[in-house]
Coordinates of C-alpha atoms and ligand atoms in Angstrom, one line a residue:
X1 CA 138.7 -143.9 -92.4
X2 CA 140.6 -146.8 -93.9
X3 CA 138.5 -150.5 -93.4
X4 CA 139.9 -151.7 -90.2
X5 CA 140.2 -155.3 -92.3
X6 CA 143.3 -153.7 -94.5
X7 CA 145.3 -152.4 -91.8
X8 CA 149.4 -153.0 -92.2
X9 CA 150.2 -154.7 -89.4
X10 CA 154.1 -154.8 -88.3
X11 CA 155.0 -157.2 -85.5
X12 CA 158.8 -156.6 -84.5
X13 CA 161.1 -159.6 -83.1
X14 CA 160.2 -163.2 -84.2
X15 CA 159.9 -164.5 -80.2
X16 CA 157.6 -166.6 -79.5
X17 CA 155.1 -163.8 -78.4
X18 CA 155.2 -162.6 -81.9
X19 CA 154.8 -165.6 -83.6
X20 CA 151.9 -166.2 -81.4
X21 CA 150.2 -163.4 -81.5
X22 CA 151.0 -163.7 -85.6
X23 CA 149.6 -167.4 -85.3
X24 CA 146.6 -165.9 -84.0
X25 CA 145.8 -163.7 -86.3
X26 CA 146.8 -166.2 -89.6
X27 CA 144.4 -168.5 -87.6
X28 CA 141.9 -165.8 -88.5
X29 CA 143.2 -164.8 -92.0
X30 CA 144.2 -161.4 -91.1
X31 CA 147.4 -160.3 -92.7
X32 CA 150.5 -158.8 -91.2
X33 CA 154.5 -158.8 -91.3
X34 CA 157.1 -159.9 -88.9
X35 CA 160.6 -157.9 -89.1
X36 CA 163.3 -159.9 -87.4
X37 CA 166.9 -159.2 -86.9
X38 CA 168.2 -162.4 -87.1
X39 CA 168.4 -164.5 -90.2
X40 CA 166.4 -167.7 -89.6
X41 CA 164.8 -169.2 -86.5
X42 CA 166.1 -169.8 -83.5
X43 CA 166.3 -173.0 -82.3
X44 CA 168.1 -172.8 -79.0
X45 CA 167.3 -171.9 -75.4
X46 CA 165.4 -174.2 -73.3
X47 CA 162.6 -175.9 -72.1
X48 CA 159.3 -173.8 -71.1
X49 CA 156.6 -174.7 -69.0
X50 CA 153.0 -173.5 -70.5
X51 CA 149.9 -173.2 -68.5
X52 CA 146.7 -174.1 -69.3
X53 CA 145.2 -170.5 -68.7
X54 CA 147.4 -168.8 -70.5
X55 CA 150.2 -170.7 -73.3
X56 CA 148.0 -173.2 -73.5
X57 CA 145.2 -170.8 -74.1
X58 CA 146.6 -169.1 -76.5
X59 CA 147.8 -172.1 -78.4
X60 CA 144.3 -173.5 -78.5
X61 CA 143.3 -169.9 -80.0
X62 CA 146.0 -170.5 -82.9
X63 CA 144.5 -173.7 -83.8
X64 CA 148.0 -175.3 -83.0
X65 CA 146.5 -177.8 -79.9
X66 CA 147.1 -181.0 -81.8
X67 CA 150.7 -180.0 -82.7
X68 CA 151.3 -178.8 -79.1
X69 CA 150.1 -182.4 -78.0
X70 CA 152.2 -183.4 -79.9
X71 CA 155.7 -182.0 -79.1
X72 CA 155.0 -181.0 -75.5
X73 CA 156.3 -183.2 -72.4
X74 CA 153.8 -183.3 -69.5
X75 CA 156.1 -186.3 -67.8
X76 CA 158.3 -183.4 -67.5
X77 CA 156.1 -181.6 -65.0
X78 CA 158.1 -182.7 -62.1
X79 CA 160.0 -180.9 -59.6
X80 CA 162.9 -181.8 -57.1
X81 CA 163.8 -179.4 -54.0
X82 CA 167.5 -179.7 -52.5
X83 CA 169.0 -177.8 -50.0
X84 CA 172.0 -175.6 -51.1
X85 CA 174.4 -175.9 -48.6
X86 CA 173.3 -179.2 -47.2
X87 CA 172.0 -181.2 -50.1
X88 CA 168.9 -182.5 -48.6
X89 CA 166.3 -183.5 -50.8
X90 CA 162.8 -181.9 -49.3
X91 CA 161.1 -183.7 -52.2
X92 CA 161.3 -185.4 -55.5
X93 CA 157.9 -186.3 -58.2
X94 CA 160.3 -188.4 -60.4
X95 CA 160.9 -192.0 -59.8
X96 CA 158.2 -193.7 -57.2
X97 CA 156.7 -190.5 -55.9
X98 CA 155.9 -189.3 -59.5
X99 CA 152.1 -190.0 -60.1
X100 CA 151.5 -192.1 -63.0
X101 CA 151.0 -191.3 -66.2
X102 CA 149.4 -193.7 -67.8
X103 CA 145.2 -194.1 -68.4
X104 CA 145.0 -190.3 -68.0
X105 CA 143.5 -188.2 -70.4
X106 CA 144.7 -185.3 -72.2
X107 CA 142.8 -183.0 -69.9
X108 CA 144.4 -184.6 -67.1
X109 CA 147.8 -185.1 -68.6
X110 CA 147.6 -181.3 -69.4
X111 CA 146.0 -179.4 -66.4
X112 CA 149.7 -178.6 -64.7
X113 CA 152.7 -177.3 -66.5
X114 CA 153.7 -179.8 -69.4
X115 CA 157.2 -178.7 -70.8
X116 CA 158.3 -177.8 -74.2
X117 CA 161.4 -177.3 -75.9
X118 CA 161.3 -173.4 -77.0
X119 CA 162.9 -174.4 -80.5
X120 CA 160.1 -176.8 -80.3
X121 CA 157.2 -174.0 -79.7
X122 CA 158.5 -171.7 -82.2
X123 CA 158.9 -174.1 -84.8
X124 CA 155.0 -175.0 -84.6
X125 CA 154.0 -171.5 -84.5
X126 CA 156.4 -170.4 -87.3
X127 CA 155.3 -173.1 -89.9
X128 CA 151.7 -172.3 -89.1
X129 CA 152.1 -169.2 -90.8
X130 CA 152.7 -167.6 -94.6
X131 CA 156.2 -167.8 -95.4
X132 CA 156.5 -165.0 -97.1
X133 CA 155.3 -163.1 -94.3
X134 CA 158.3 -163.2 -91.6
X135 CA 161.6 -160.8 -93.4
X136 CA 164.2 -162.2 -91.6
X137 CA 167.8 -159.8 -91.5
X138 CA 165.4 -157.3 -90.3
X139 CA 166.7 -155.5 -87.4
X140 CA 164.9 -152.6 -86.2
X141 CA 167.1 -149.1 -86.0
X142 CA 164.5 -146.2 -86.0
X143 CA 160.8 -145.7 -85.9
X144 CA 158.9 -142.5 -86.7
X145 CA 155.5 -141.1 -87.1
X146 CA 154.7 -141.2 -91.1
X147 CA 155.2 -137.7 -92.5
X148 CA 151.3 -138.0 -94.0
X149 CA 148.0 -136.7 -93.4
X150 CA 147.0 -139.6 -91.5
X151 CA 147.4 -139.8 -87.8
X152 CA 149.1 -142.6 -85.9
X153 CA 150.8 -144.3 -89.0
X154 CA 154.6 -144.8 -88.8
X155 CA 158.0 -145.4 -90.6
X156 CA 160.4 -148.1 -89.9
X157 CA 163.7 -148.4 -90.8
X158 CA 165.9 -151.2 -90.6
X159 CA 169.9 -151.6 -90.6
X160 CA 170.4 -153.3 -94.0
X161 CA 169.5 -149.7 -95.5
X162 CA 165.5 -150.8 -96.2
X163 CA 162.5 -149.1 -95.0
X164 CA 158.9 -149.8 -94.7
X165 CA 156.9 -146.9 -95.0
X166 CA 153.2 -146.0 -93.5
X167 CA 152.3 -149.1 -91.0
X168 CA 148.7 -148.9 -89.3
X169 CA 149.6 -150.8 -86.3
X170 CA 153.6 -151.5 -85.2
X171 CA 153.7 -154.3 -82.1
X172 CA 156.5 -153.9 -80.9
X173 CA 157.6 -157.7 -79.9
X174 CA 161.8 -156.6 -79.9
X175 CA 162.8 -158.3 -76.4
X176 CA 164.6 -157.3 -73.0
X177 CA 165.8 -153.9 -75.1
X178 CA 163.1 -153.3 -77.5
X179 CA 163.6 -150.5 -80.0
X180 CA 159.7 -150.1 -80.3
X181 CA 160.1 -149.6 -76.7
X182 CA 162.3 -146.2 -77.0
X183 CA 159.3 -144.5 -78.5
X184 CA 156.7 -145.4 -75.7
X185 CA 159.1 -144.8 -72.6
X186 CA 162.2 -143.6 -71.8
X187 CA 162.4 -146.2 -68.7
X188 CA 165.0 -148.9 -69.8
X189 CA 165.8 -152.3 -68.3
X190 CA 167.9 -152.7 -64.9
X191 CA 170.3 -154.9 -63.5
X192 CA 168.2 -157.1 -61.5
X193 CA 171.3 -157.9 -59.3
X194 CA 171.7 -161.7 -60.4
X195 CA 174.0 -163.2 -63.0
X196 CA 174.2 -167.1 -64.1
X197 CA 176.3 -169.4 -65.9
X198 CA 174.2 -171.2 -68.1
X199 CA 175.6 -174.7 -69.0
X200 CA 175.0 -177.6 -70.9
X201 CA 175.3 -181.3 -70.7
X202 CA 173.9 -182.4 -74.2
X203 CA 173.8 -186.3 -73.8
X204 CA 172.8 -186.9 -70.3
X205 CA 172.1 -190.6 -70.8
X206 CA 175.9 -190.4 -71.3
X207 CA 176.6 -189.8 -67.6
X208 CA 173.6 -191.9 -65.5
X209 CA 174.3 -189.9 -62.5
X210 CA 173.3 -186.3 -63.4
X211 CA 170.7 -188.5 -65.6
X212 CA 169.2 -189.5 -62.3
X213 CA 170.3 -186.5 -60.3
X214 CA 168.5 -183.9 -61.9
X215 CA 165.5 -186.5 -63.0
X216 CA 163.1 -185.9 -65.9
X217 CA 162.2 -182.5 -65.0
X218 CA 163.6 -179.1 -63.0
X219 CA 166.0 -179.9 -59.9
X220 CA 166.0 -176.2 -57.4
X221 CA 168.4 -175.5 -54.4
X222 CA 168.5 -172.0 -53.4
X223 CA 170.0 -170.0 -50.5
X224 CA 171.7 -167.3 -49.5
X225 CA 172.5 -165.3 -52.9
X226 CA 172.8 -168.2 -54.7
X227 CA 171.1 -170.8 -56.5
X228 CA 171.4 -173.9 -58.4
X229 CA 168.8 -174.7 -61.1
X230 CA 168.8 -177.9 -63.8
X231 CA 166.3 -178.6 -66.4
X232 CA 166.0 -181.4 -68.8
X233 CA 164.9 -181.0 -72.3
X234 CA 163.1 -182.6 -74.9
X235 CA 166.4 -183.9 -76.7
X236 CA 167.7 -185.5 -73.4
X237 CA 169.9 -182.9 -72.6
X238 CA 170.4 -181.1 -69.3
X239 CA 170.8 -177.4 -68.6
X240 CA 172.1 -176.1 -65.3
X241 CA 172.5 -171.8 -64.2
X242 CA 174.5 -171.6 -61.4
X243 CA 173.2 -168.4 -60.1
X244 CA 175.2 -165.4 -57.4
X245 CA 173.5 -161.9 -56.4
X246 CA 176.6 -159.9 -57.5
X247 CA 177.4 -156.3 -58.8
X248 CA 176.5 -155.9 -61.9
X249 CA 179.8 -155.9 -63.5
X250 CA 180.7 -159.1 -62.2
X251 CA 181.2 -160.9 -65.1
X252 CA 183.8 -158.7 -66.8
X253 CA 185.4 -158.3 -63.4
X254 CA 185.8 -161.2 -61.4
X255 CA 188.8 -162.5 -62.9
X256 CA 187.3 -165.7 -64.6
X257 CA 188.6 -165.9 -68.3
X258 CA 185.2 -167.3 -69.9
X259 CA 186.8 -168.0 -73.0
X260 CA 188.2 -171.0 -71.4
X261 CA 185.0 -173.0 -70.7
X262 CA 186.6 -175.4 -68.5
X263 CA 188.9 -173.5 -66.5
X264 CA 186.1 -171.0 -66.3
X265 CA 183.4 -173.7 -64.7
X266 CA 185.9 -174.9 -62.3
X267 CA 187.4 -171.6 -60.9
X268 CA 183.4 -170.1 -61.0
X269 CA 183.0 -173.1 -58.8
X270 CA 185.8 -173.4 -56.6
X271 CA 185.8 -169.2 -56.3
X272 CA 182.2 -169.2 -55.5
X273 CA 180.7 -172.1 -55.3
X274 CA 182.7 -173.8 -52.5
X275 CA 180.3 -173.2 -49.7
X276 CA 177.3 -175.3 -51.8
X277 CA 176.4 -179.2 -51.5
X278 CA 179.2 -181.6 -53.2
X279 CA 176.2 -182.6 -55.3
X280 CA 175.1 -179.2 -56.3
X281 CA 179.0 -178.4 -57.5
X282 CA 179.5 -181.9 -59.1
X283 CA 176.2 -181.0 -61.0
X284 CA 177.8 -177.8 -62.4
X285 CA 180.8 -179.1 -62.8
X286 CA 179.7 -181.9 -64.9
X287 CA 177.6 -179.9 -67.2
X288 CA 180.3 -179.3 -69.7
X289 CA 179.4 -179.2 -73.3
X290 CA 178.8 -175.2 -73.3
X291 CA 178.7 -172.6 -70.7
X292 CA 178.0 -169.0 -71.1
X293 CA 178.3 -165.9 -68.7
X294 CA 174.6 -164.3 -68.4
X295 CA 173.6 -160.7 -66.1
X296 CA 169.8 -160.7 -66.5
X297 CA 168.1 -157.3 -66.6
X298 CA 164.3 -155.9 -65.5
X299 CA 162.0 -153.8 -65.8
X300 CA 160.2 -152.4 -62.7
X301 CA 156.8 -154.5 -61.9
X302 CA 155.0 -151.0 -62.0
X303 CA 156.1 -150.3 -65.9
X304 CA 153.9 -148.8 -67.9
X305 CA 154.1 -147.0 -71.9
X306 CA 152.5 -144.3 -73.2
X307 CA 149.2 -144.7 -75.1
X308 CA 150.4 -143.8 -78.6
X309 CA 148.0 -144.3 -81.8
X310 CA 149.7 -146.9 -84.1
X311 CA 152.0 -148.6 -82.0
X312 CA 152.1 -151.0 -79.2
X313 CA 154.0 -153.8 -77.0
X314 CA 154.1 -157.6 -76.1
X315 CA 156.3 -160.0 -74.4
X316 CA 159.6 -159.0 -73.0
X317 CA 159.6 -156.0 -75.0
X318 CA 156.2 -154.6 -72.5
X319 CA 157.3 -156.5 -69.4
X320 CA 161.1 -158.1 -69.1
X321 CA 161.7 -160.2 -65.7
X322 CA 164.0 -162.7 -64.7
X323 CA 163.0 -166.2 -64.8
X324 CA 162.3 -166.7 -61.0
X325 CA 158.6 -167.4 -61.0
X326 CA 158.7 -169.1 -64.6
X327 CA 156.2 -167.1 -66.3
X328 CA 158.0 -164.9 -68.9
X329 CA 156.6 -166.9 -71.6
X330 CA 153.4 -167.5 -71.2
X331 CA 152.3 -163.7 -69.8
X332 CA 154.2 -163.0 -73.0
X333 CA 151.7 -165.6 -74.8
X334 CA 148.5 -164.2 -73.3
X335 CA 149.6 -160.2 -74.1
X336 CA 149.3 -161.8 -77.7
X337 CA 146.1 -163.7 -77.0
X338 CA 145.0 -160.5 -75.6
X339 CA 146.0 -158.1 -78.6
X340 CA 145.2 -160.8 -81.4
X341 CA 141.5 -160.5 -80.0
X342 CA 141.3 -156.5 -79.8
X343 CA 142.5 -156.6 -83.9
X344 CA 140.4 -159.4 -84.5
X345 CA 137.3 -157.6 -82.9
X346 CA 138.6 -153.9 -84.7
X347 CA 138.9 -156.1 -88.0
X348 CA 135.0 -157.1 -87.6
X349 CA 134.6 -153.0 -87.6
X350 CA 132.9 -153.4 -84.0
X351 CA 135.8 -150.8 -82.6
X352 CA 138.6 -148.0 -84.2
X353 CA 141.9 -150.0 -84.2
X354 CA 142.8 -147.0 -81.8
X355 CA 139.8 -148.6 -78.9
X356 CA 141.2 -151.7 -79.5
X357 CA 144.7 -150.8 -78.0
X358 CA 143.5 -148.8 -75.7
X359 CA 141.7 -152.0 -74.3
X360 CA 144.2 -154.5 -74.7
X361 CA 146.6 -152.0 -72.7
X362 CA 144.2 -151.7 -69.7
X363 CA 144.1 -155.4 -69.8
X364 CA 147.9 -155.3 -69.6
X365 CA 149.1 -153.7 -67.2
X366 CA 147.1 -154.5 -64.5
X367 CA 147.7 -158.0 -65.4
X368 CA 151.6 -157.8 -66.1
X369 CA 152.0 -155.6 -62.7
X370 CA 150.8 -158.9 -60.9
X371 CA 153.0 -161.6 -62.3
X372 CA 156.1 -158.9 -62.0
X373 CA 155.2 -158.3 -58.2
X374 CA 154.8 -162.6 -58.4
X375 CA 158.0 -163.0 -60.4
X376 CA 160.0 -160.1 -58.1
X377 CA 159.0 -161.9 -54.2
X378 CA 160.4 -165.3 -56.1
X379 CA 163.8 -163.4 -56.4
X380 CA 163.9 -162.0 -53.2
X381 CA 163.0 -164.5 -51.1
X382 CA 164.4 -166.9 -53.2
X383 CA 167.6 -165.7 -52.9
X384 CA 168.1 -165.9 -49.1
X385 CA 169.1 -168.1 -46.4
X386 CA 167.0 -171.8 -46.6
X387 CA 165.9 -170.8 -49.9
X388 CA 164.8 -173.8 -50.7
X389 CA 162.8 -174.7 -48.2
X390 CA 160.7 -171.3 -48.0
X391 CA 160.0 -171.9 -52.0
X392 CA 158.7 -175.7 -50.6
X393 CA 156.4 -174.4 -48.3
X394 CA 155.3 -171.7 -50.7
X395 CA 154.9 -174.5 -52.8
X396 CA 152.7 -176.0 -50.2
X397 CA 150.7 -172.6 -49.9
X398 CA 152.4 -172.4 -46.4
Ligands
FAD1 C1 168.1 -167.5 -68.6 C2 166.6 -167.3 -68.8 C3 165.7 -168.4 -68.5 C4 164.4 -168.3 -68.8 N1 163.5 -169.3 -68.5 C5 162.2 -169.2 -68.6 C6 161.3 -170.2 -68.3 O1 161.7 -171.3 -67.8 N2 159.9 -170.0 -68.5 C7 159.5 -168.8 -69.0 O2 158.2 -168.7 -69.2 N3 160.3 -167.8 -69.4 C8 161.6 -168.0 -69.2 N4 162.5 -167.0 -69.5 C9 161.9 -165.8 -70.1 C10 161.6 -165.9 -71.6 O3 162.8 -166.4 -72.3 C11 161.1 -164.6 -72.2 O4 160.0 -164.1 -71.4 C12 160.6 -164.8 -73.6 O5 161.6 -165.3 -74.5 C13 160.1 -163.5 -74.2 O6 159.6 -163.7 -75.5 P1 159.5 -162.5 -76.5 O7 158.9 -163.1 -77.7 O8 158.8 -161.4 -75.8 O9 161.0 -162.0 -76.6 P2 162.3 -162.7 -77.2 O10 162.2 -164.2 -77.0 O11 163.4 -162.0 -76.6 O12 162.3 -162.4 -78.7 C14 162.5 -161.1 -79.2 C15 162.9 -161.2 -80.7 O13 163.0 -159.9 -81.2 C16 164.2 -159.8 -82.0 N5 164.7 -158.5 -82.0 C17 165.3 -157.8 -81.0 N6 165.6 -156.5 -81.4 C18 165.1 -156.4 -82.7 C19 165.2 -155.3 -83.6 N7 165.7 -154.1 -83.3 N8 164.7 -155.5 -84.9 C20 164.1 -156.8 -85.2 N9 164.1 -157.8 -84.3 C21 164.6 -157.6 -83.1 C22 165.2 -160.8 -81.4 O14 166.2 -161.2 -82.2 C23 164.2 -161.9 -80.9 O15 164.1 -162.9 -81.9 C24 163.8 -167.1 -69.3 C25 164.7 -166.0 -69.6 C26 166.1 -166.2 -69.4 C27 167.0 -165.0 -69.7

């Protein structure tokens, strides 16, 4: 049997639960290769919240602590909660309320939800690694069991013609609509019955009233199939998704031409947003740098793959939800903490690399299930009449 130390290890997708997970095992010196579609980095999306049990963790496992210290933004960890239709503010951390930051410690400064740019996260996990080892211009197209003696080994080809030929261990790290995916399940993503407009306001200290509107970290109003979310980032700017339960074709059919941005905004808001506070709309309204059209997709909380030799998932790719609890990332982060150990123990020769996925998959799914149930009750009840205030008392542990 080949030494479990010189397995070829092929992570798919450079997300940040591969570059984790890759981190991880650099941290380590175990080798591997990430295969990514795109051509460089991405740098855009936006702010994350990480959790000391589980991003944080994971970080800490990567040896990247100091550097996540460093860019993260735990004066960001504040929340206000407005009601939809009437504007009432049930409460705000920024300004007076917000506790002080100053003369805590790390521990303290870092034992709720600091914030961090995702450009911001991937960038320290990406330059933490070998260059040569992310191809970028790598997209996926077909996998297949390698035509050799040796069992659970696999093919990939990718659309610019290339192929890599007789990988040990393919992670499958590909996103909402992961090709690894295809091989371990024929279940694909569904319409989770919300689309957004995500928009942007890129210098809020240009406009002091959505500046101190939507304060230093998330502002939340939801209601009856509708919500209104803002979050600022690192960079001072603010990003708002104006949220509606609608059919899933609703954003190729409702008559908005989202080509023009600015029509688009104010029709989305005038055609269904009337019934919302003035605040709420002026908040959309006057986020208007970029907006973009978004129908978020998921899997069902109770997904599960088959056990196959060679080949395995993380992130979005093993668990895709909408953004409703928060947590996409960092269960993401912690499937990678999770795996990086079962390779690191299988590289010490204590189990077969096949044991080690075997073990890191019971440890997923039960754990994934959970934050999918967690992330699908946020959606539903969410999305219903005082919205708001039944996410407050939640909050509260009502
Ligand atoms: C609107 C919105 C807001 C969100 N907000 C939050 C939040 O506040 N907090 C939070 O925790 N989570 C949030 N999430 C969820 C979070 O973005 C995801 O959980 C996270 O990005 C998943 O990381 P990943 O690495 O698994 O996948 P991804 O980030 O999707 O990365 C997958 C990578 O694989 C690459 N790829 C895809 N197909 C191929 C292929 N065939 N070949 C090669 N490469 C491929 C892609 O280009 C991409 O780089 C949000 C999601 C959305 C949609």
């Amino acid at each position: 049997m080949q030494s479990p130390n010189n397995l070829k290890i092929a992570i798919i997708g450079a997300g940040p639960a591969s570059l984790t997970l890759a981190a991880i095992l650099h941290h380590q010196n175990l080798p591997f290769t990430i295969f990514e579609a795109h051509t460089s980095l991405r740098n855009e999306g936006g702010s994350l919240d990480l959790h000391p049990a589980t991003g944080q963790a994971a970080l800490k496992e990567a040896g990247l602590w100091a550097q996540f210290v460093k860019h993260a933004r735990p004066e960001s960890d504040v929340a206000k909660a407005v009601d939809l239709i009437t504007g009432e503010v049930y409460f705000d951390q920024n300004g007076p309320d917000k506790e002080e930051t100053e003369g805590k410690s790390e521990e303290e400064l870092f034992a709720g939800r600091p914030e961090i740019d995702r450009g911001a996260l991937s960038k320290i996990l990406y330059e933490s690694l070998p260059e040569a080892s992310v191809k970028w211009g790598k997209k996926l197209v077909k996998i297949e069991p390698s035509a050799t003696a040796v069992k659970g080994k696999h093919d990939l080809y990718f659309a610019d013609g290339t192929e890599e030929r007789g990988v040990d261990l393919v992670v499958g790290a590909d996103g909402a609509w992961s090709k690894v995916r295809s091989l371990l399940s024929t279940i694909q993503p569904q319409y989770s019955g919300i689309s957004l407009i995500e928009s942007w306001h890129r210098d809020v200290k240009s406009n002091p009233w959505l500046h101190d509107y939507v304060g230093a970290g998330t502002m939340f109003a939801f209601g009856q199939d509708c919500a209104v979310i803002s979050q600022r980032q690192g960079d001072g700017s603010v990003r708002t998704y104006a949220c509606l339960r609608t059919p899933e074709d609703f954003i190729q059919t409702c008559g908005i031409d989202w080509q023009d941005q600015d029509t688009a905004r104010k029709d989305f808001v005038e055609q269904y947003l009337s019934h919302i506070s003035e605040d709420l709309k002026w908040v959309v309204l006057e986020c208007k740098d970029f907006s973009i059209p978004r129908s978020l997709y998921e899997l069902p909380p109770t997904f599960t793959f088959s056990h196959r030799e060679g080949v395995t998932l993380i992130g979005d790719a093993a668990h895709l939800m909408t953004p409703f609890a928060g947590i996409g990332v960092n269960v993401g982060m912690t499937d990678s903490l999770s795996l990086a150990r079962q390779i690191i123990t299988a590289s010490k020769g204590e189990k077969t690399p096949d044991d080690a996925l075997r073990e890191y998959e019971a440890d997923l799914f039960p754990r994934v299930e959970k934050a999918m149930q967690k992330t699908l009750h946020g959606k539903e009840t969410h999305f219903t009449e005082n919205g708001t205030k039944k996410m407050v008392d939640m909050m509260k542990g009502h």
